C-alpha cells in the first residue's frame, strides 16, 4: 500500500485505506514496484565536461535512457529525477512509451538549463541520496547516473539508508582521462578560474566497492547501446 502517484491506474485505489488516511492510496504487488525504475540524472556543474566523445552529463542521460526504455518495453513504469546546481525536478512514474518520451524531453531541458549556469552552487551526493530516500516509494529500483563528484562526508551513511528502502545501482560515468590519465600538467577552467594541474586515475569505483554499493562503469567516450535481446 502506498500513496497514489500521477500515472497510477485508478482501478487500484483502495477505498478503505483511502478513507482511513484521507488521501488516495493504491495497492500494488511488490514485484510491480521493483519494475518501476527511478532514473536519477546528475547534471550538477562537475558533470558538465568531457575530453572525448561526449560530456559526462550527456553520457549519463543516454545511459539512463537505455535503462528506461528497457523497463518500459518490459511493461514497467518509469519515473525520473533531474538534478542541476540549483534545483531537483521529480517526475512521477508513468507507463508506456509516452513516459520515456516525457523523460527524454525533461533530460534535454534540464541539461540545457545546467549548461546555462555552469558555475552555480550545488549540493553533495549525500544530500541527493537523502532527497531520493524521502521521495521514492519503497522497493523502487533507483538508478543514478553520476561521476561521484562531491559525494559528501555522509555519503556512505546516506547510501546505506537508501539501500535499506530501495534497490540501488550507480551508473558511474567515467571520462577517458579518469581511466587513463595523460602525463604532464594541463590548464583547466574550474569554478570560473583557470587552474593548472595533473590528471589522476579516478578512485570512484573503489570508493563504491568499499561501501558495497552496486555500480557499473559507463565510459563517456563509448557509445551507450542497449543489450542484445
PDB file of C-alpha atoms in Angstrom:
ATOM      1  CA  UNK A   1       0.000   0.000   0.000  1.00  0.00           C
ATOM      2  CA  UNK A   2       1.335   3.433  -0.917  1.00  0.00           C
ATOM      3  CA  UNK A   3       0.080   6.951  -1.743  1.00  0.00           C
ATOM      4  CA  UNK A   4      -1.402   7.498  -5.198  1.00  0.00           C
ATOM      5  CA  UNK A   5       1.070   8.939  -7.733  1.00  0.00           C
ATOM      6  CA  UNK A   6       0.422  10.609 -11.056  1.00  0.00           C
ATOM      7  CA  UNK A   7       0.139   7.873 -13.683  1.00  0.00           C
ATOM      8  CA  UNK A   8      -1.201   5.143 -11.361  1.00  0.00           C
ATOM      9  CA  UNK A   9      -4.132   3.012 -12.511  1.00  0.00           C
ATOM     10  CA  UNK A  10      -7.252   4.448 -10.834  1.00  0.00           C
ATOM     11  CA  UNK A  11      -8.674   0.934 -10.545  1.00  0.00           C
ATOM     12  CA  UNK A  12      -6.004   0.119  -7.948  1.00  0.00           C
ATOM     13  CA  UNK A  13      -7.140   2.751  -5.454  1.00  0.00           C
ATOM     14  CA  UNK A  14      -8.106   1.033  -2.193  1.00  0.00           C
ATOM     15  CA  UNK A  15     -11.297   2.682  -0.831  1.00  0.00           C
ATOM     16  CA  UNK A  16     -10.826   1.584   2.783  1.00  0.00           C
ATOM     17  CA  UNK A  17      -7.198   2.716   3.019  1.00  0.00           C
ATOM     18  CA  UNK A  18      -8.090   5.953   1.255  1.00  0.00           C
ATOM     19  CA  UNK A  19     -10.850   6.655   3.786  1.00  0.00           C
ATOM     20  CA  UNK A  20      -8.526   5.964   6.719  1.00  0.00           C
ATOM     21  CA  UNK A  21      -5.661   8.142   5.510  1.00  0.00           C
ATOM     22  CA  UNK A  22      -7.642  10.973   3.970  1.00  0.00           C
ATOM     23  CA  UNK A  23      -5.704  10.768   0.688  1.00  0.00           C
ATOM     24  CA  UNK A  24      -5.827   8.277  -2.214  1.00  0.00           C
ATOM     25  CA  UNK A  25      -3.960   5.017  -1.546  1.00  0.00           C
ATOM     26  CA  UNK A  26      -3.153   2.351  -4.126  1.00  0.00           C
ATOM     27  CA  UNK A  27      -2.480  -1.348  -3.619  1.00  0.00           C
ATOM     28  CA  UNK A  28       0.261  -2.956  -5.701  1.00  0.00           C
ATOM     29  CA  UNK A  29       2.315  -6.112  -5.593  1.00  0.00           C
ATOM     30  CA  UNK A  30       5.987  -5.827  -4.599  1.00  0.00           C
ATOM     31  CA  UNK A  31       7.245  -7.046  -7.977  1.00  0.00           C
ATOM     32  CA  UNK A  32       5.335  -4.262  -9.716  1.00  0.00           C
ATOM     33  CA  UNK A  33       7.203  -1.636  -7.707  1.00  0.00           C
ATOM     34  CA  UNK A  34      10.540  -3.287  -8.499  1.00  0.00           C
ATOM     35  CA  UNK A  35       9.800  -2.827 -12.218  1.00  0.00           C
ATOM     36  CA  UNK A  36       9.335   0.927 -11.740  1.00  0.00           C
ATOM     37  CA  UNK A  37      12.840   2.393 -12.013  1.00  0.00           C
ATOM     38  CA  UNK A  38      13.569   5.918 -10.855  1.00  0.00           C
ATOM     39  CA  UNK A  39      16.127   7.389 -13.262  1.00  0.00           C
ATOM     40  CA  UNK A  40      18.274   9.977 -11.473  1.00  0.00           C
ATOM     41  CA  UNK A  41      20.369  12.222 -13.748  1.00  0.00           C
ATOM     42  CA  UNK A  42      23.248  14.120 -12.138  1.00  0.00           C
ATOM     43  CA  UNK A  43      23.565  17.380 -14.090  1.00  0.00           C
ATOM     44  CA  UNK A  44      25.427  19.256 -11.343  1.00  0.00           C
ATOM     45  CA  UNK A  45      28.292  21.525 -12.543  1.00  0.00           C
ATOM     46  CA  UNK A  46      31.062  18.901 -12.000  1.00  0.00           C
ATOM     47  CA  UNK A  47      29.361  16.645 -14.594  1.00  0.00           C
ATOM     48  CA  UNK A  48      29.422  19.287 -17.347  1.00  0.00           C
ATOM     49  CA  UNK A  49      32.695  18.410 -19.040  1.00  0.00           C
ATOM     50  CA  UNK A  50      34.299  15.815 -21.258  1.00  0.00           C
ATOM     51  CA  UNK A  51      37.500  15.283 -23.232  1.00  0.00           C
ATOM     52  CA  UNK A  52      36.415  12.669 -25.767  1.00  0.00           C
ATOM     53  CA  UNK A  53      33.118  11.571 -27.290  1.00  0.00           C
ATOM     54  CA  UNK A  54      30.652  13.491 -25.100  1.00  0.00           C
ATOM     55  CA  UNK A  55      30.225  15.333 -21.833  1.00  0.00           C
ATOM     56  CA  UNK A  56      29.868  13.072 -18.810  1.00  0.00           C
ATOM     57  CA  UNK A  57      26.426  14.611 -18.268  1.00  0.00           C
ATOM     58  CA  UNK A  58      25.328  13.615 -21.784  1.00  0.00           C
ATOM     59  CA  UNK A  59      26.633  10.072 -21.279  1.00  0.00           C
ATOM     60  CA  UNK A  60      24.628   9.954 -18.028  1.00  0.00           C
ATOM     61  CA  UNK A  61      21.404  10.916 -19.814  1.00  0.00           C
ATOM     62  CA  UNK A  62      21.994   8.367 -22.582  1.00  0.00           C
ATOM     63  CA  UNK A  63      22.732   5.546 -20.136  1.00  0.00           C
ATOM     64  CA  UNK A  64      19.550   6.322 -18.184  1.00  0.00           C
ATOM     65  CA  UNK A  65      17.510   6.473 -21.394  1.00  0.00           C
ATOM     66  CA  UNK A  66      18.588   2.926 -22.249  1.00  0.00           C
ATOM     67  CA  UNK A  67      17.584   1.757 -18.764  1.00  0.00           C
ATOM     68  CA  UNK A  68      14.231   3.496 -19.058  1.00  0.00           C
ATOM     69  CA  UNK A  69      13.363   2.107 -22.475  1.00  0.00           C
ATOM     70  CA  UNK A  70      14.288  -1.381 -21.301  1.00  0.00           C
ATOM     71  CA  UNK A  71      11.870  -1.051 -18.377  1.00  0.00           C
ATOM     72  CA  UNK A  72       9.041   0.393 -20.471  1.00  0.00           C
ATOM     73  CA  UNK A  73       9.345  -2.290 -23.139  1.00  0.00           C
ATOM     74  CA  UNK A  74       9.150  -4.914 -20.367  1.00  0.00           C
ATOM     75  CA  UNK A  75       5.817  -3.469 -19.276  1.00  0.00           C
ATOM     76  CA  UNK A  76       7.018  -1.336 -16.373  1.00  0.00           C
ATOM     77  CA  UNK A  77       6.626   2.313 -15.489  1.00  0.00           C
ATOM     78  CA  UNK A  78       9.386   4.926 -15.382  1.00  0.00           C
ATOM     79  CA  UNK A  79       9.974   7.902 -13.098  1.00  0.00           C
ATOM     80  CA  UNK A  80      12.808  10.418 -13.227  1.00  0.00           C
ATOM     81  CA  UNK A  81      14.676  12.871 -11.032  1.00  0.00           C
ATOM     82  CA  UNK A  82      16.780  15.608 -12.635  1.00  0.00           C
ATOM     83  CA  UNK A  83      19.439  17.270 -10.518  1.00  0.00           C
ATOM     84  CA  UNK A  84      21.115  20.550 -11.505  1.00  0.00           C
ATOM     85  CA  UNK A  85      23.125  23.010  -9.485  1.00  0.00           C
ATOM     86  CA  UNK A  86      20.039  24.937  -8.483  1.00  0.00           C
ATOM     87  CA  UNK A  87      17.115  22.523  -8.399  1.00  0.00           C
ATOM     88  CA  UNK A  88      15.768  18.979  -8.203  1.00  0.00           C
ATOM     89  CA  UNK A  89      12.888  18.117 -10.548  1.00  0.00           C
ATOM     90  CA  UNK A  90      10.868  14.994  -9.766  1.00  0.00           C
ATOM     91  CA  UNK A  91       8.741  13.216 -12.389  1.00  0.00           C
ATOM     92  CA  UNK A  92       6.235  10.683 -11.073  1.00  0.00           C
ATOM     93  CA  UNK A  93       6.314   7.178 -12.620  1.00  0.00           C
ATOM     94  CA  UNK A  94       4.205   6.674 -15.744  1.00  0.00           C
ATOM     95  CA  UNK A  95       3.643   3.698 -18.051  1.00  0.00           C
ATOM     96  CA  UNK A  96       4.237   3.080 -21.738  1.00  0.00           C
ATOM     97  CA  UNK A  97       6.388   4.830 -24.328  1.00  0.00           C
ATOM     98  CA  UNK A  98       4.957   8.247 -23.505  1.00  0.00           C
ATOM     99  CA  UNK A  99       6.732   8.053 -20.133  1.00  0.00           C
ATOM    100  CA  UNK A 100      10.153   7.784 -21.769  1.00  0.00           C
ATOM    101  CA  UNK A 101       9.385  10.453 -24.350  1.00  0.00           C
ATOM    102  CA  UNK A 102       8.417  12.741 -21.472  1.00  0.00           C
ATOM    103  CA  UNK A 103      11.557  11.824 -19.537  1.00  0.00           C
ATOM    104  CA  UNK A 104      13.797  12.351 -22.580  1.00  0.00           C
ATOM    105  CA  UNK A 105      12.347  15.812 -23.089  1.00  0.00           C
ATOM    106  CA  UNK A 106      12.937  16.609 -19.412  1.00  0.00           C
ATOM    107  CA  UNK A 107      16.544  15.388 -19.641  1.00  0.00           C
ATOM    108  CA  UNK A 108      17.135  17.730 -22.578  1.00  0.00           C
ATOM    109  CA  UNK A 109      15.567  20.771 -20.886  1.00  0.00           C
ATOM    110  CA  UNK A 110      17.349  20.195 -17.575  1.00  0.00           C
ATOM    111  CA  UNK A 111      20.699  19.712 -19.275  1.00  0.00           C
ATOM    112  CA  UNK A 112      20.295  22.930 -21.256  1.00  0.00           C
ATOM    113  CA  UNK A 113      19.451  24.779 -18.035  1.00  0.00           C
ATOM    114  CA  UNK A 114      22.524  23.310 -16.332  1.00  0.00           C
ATOM    115  CA  UNK A 115      24.776  24.466 -19.184  1.00  0.00           C
ATOM    116  CA  UNK A 116      23.373  27.986 -18.827  1.00  0.00           C
ATOM    117  CA  UNK A 117      24.542  28.085 -15.187  1.00  0.00           C
ATOM    118  CA  UNK A 118      27.799  26.084 -15.104  1.00  0.00           C
ATOM    119  CA  UNK A 119      29.163  27.911 -12.063  1.00  0.00           C
ATOM    120  CA  UNK A 120      26.074  27.542  -9.856  1.00  0.00           C
ATOM    121  CA  UNK A 121      26.421  26.158  -6.356  1.00  0.00           C
ATOM    122  CA  UNK A 122      25.374  22.566  -5.759  1.00  0.00           C
ATOM    123  CA  UNK A 123      24.677  20.043  -3.020  1.00  0.00           C
ATOM    124  CA  UNK A 124      26.669  16.902  -2.289  1.00  0.00           C
ATOM    125  CA  UNK A 125      25.562  13.456  -3.451  1.00  0.00           C
ATOM    126  CA  UNK A 126      24.738  12.614   0.167  1.00  0.00           C
ATOM    127  CA  UNK A 127      22.066  15.333   0.142  1.00  0.00           C
ATOM    128  CA  UNK A 128      20.748  13.953  -3.163  1.00  0.00           C
ATOM    129  CA  UNK A 129      20.503  10.413  -1.748  1.00  0.00           C
ATOM    130  CA  UNK A 130      18.546  11.740   1.214  1.00  0.00           C
ATOM    131  CA  UNK A 131      16.144  13.515  -1.180  1.00  0.00           C
ATOM    132  CA  UNK A 132      15.647  10.276  -3.131  1.00  0.00           C
ATOM    133  CA  UNK A 133      15.002   8.296   0.039  1.00  0.00           C
ATOM    134  CA  UNK A 134      12.377  10.821   1.125  1.00  0.00           C
ATOM    135  CA  UNK A 135      10.523  10.755  -2.207  1.00  0.00           C
ATOM    136  CA  UNK A 136      10.847   7.244  -3.677  1.00  0.00           C
ATOM    137  CA  UNK A 137       8.283   4.545  -2.885  1.00  0.00           C
ATOM    138  CA  UNK A 138       9.728   1.519  -1.023  1.00  0.00           C
ATOM    139  CA  UNK A 139      11.074  -1.081  -3.444  1.00  0.00           C
ATOM    140  CA  UNK A 140      11.583   1.376  -6.317  1.00  0.00           C
ATOM    141  CA  UNK A 141      14.673   0.453  -8.341  1.00  0.00           C
ATOM    142  CA  UNK A 142      16.821   3.590  -8.115  1.00  0.00           C
ATOM    143  CA  UNK A 143      19.385   4.097 -10.874  1.00  0.00           C
ATOM    144  CA  UNK A 144      21.703   7.089 -10.506  1.00  0.00           C
ATOM    145  CA  UNK A 145      23.992   8.214 -13.331  1.00  0.00           C
ATOM    146  CA  UNK A 146      26.820  10.245 -11.793  1.00  0.00           C
ATOM    147  CA  UNK A 147      30.554  10.778 -11.790  1.00  0.00           C
ATOM    148  CA  UNK A 148      30.562  10.610  -7.975  1.00  0.00           C
ATOM    149  CA  UNK A 149      31.828  14.175  -7.698  1.00  0.00           C
ATOM    150  CA  UNK A 150      31.466  15.796  -4.264  1.00  0.00           C
ATOM    151  CA  UNK A 151      29.971  12.731  -2.527  1.00  0.00           C
ATOM    152  CA  UNK A 152      29.899  14.459   0.854  1.00  0.00           C
ATOM    153  CA  UNK A 153      31.006  13.287   4.281  1.00  0.00           C
ATOM    154  CA  UNK A 154      27.716  11.438   4.880  1.00  0.00           C
ATOM    155  CA  UNK A 155      27.643   9.672   1.506  1.00  0.00           C
ATOM    156  CA  UNK A 156      28.192   6.165   2.907  1.00  0.00           C
ATOM    157  CA  UNK A 157      25.529   6.565   5.572  1.00  0.00           C
ATOM    158  CA  UNK A 158      23.034   8.073   3.117  1.00  0.00           C
ATOM    159  CA  UNK A 159      23.641   5.271   0.598  1.00  0.00           C
ATOM    160  CA  UNK A 160      23.176   2.594   3.261  1.00  0.00           C
ATOM    161  CA  UNK A 161      19.891   4.180   4.372  1.00  0.00           C
ATOM    162  CA  UNK A 162      18.607   4.345   0.796  1.00  0.00           C
ATOM    163  CA  UNK A 163      19.574   0.718   0.087  1.00  0.00           C
ATOM    164  CA  UNK A 164      17.515  -0.396   3.077  1.00  0.00           C
ATOM    165  CA  UNK A 165      14.468   1.082   1.344  1.00  0.00           C
ATOM    166  CA  UNK A 166      15.161   0.644  -2.380  1.00  0.00           C
ATOM    167  CA  UNK A 167      17.393  -1.412  -4.693  1.00  0.00           C
ATOM    168  CA  UNK A 168      20.193   0.959  -5.731  1.00  0.00           C
ATOM    169  CA  UNK A 169      22.581   0.936  -8.673  1.00  0.00           C
ATOM    170  CA  UNK A 170      25.026   3.665  -9.669  1.00  0.00           C
ATOM    171  CA  UNK A 171      25.948   4.103 -13.310  1.00  0.00           C
ATOM    172  CA  UNK A 172      29.425   5.514 -12.754  1.00  0.00           C
ATOM    173  CA  UNK A 173      30.184   7.876 -15.628  1.00  0.00           C
ATOM    174  CA  UNK A 174      33.896   7.981 -16.393  1.00  0.00           C
ATOM    175  CA  UNK A 175      35.765  10.239 -18.805  1.00  0.00           C
ATOM    176  CA  UNK A 176      38.770   8.941 -20.732  1.00  0.00           C
ATOM    177  CA  UNK A 177      41.257  10.963 -18.684  1.00  0.00           C
ATOM    178  CA  UNK A 178      39.893   9.394 -15.491  1.00  0.00           C
ATOM    179  CA  UNK A 179      40.601   5.892 -16.818  1.00  0.00           C
ATOM    180  CA  UNK A 180      43.956   6.553 -18.482  1.00  0.00           C
ATOM    181  CA  UNK A 181      45.228   9.945 -17.338  1.00  0.00           C
ATOM    182  CA  UNK A 182      47.832  11.609 -19.569  1.00  0.00           C
ATOM    183  CA  UNK A 183      51.179  12.700 -18.174  1.00  0.00           C
ATOM    184  CA  UNK A 184      52.147  16.324 -17.774  1.00  0.00           C
ATOM    185  CA  UNK A 185      50.399  19.420 -16.441  1.00  0.00           C
ATOM    186  CA  UNK A 186      47.332  20.916 -18.079  1.00  0.00           C
ATOM    187  CA  UNK A 187      45.208  24.048 -17.766  1.00  0.00           C
ATOM    188  CA  UNK A 188      41.508  23.695 -16.990  1.00  0.00           C
ATOM    189  CA  UNK A 189      38.690  26.098 -16.176  1.00  0.00           C
ATOM    190  CA  UNK A 190      37.345  25.131 -12.729  1.00  0.00           C
ATOM    191  CA  UNK A 191      34.741  27.229 -10.889  1.00  0.00           C
ATOM    192  CA  UNK A 192      35.397  30.214 -13.131  1.00  0.00           C
ATOM    193  CA  UNK A 193      39.183  30.142 -12.756  1.00  0.00           C
ATOM    194  CA  UNK A 194      41.944  28.731 -14.946  1.00  0.00           C
ATOM    195  CA  UNK A 195      43.877  26.169 -12.904  1.00  0.00           C
ATOM    196  CA  UNK A 196      46.908  24.108 -13.860  1.00  0.00           C
ATOM    197  CA  UNK A 197      47.407  20.600 -12.568  1.00  0.00           C
ATOM    198  CA  UNK A 198      47.763  16.903 -13.346  1.00  0.00           C
ATOM    199  CA  UNK A 199      45.106  14.294 -14.035  1.00  0.00           C
ATOM    200  CA  UNK A 200      44.990  11.245 -11.806  1.00  0.00           C
ATOM    201  CA  UNK A 201      43.274   7.865 -12.046  1.00  0.00           C
ATOM    202  CA  UNK A 202      39.775   8.003 -10.591  1.00  0.00           C
ATOM    203  CA  UNK A 203      39.253   6.062  -7.375  1.00  0.00           C
ATOM    204  CA  UNK A 204      35.442   6.375  -7.527  1.00  0.00           C
ATOM    205  CA  UNK A 205      34.838   2.688  -8.331  1.00  0.00           C
ATOM    206  CA  UNK A 206      36.985   1.651  -5.358  1.00  0.00           C
ATOM    207  CA  UNK A 207      35.070   4.123  -3.185  1.00  0.00           C
ATOM    208  CA  UNK A 208      31.786   2.448  -4.129  1.00  0.00           C
ATOM    209  CA  UNK A 209      33.118  -1.094  -3.818  1.00  0.00           C
ATOM    210  CA  UNK A 210      34.429  -0.388  -0.314  1.00  0.00           C
ATOM    211  CA  UNK A 211      30.881   0.575   0.702  1.00  0.00           C
ATOM    212  CA  UNK A 212      29.274  -2.397  -1.120  1.00  0.00           C
ATOM    213  CA  UNK A 213      27.270  -0.068  -3.382  1.00  0.00           C
ATOM    214  CA  UNK A 214      26.247  -1.809  -6.642  1.00  0.00           C
ATOM    215  CA  UNK A 215      27.639   0.043  -9.645  1.00  0.00           C
ATOM    216  CA  UNK A 216      28.530  -0.223 -13.319  1.00  0.00           C
ATOM    217  CA  UNK A 217      31.150   1.849 -15.110  1.00  0.00           C
ATOM    218  CA  UNK A 218      29.959   3.756 -18.176  1.00  0.00           C
ATOM    219  CA  UNK A 219      32.777   5.200 -20.284  1.00  0.00           C
ATOM    220  CA  UNK A 220      31.697   8.563 -21.671  1.00  0.00           C
ATOM    221  CA  UNK A 221      33.699   8.051 -24.869  1.00  0.00           C
ATOM    222  CA  UNK A 222      31.910   4.779 -25.754  1.00  0.00           C
ATOM    223  CA  UNK A 223      28.517   4.519 -27.431  1.00  0.00           C
ATOM    224  CA  UNK A 224      25.743   3.658 -24.959  1.00  0.00           C
ATOM    225  CA  UNK A 225      23.943   0.719 -26.555  1.00  0.00           C
ATOM    226  CA  UNK A 226      21.120  -1.489 -25.279  1.00  0.00           C
ATOM    227  CA  UNK A 227      21.926  -5.100 -24.513  1.00  0.00           C
ATOM    228  CA  UNK A 228      21.119  -7.609 -27.207  1.00  0.00           C
ATOM    229  CA  UNK A 229      17.762  -9.337 -26.801  1.00  0.00           C
TER     230      UNK A 229
END
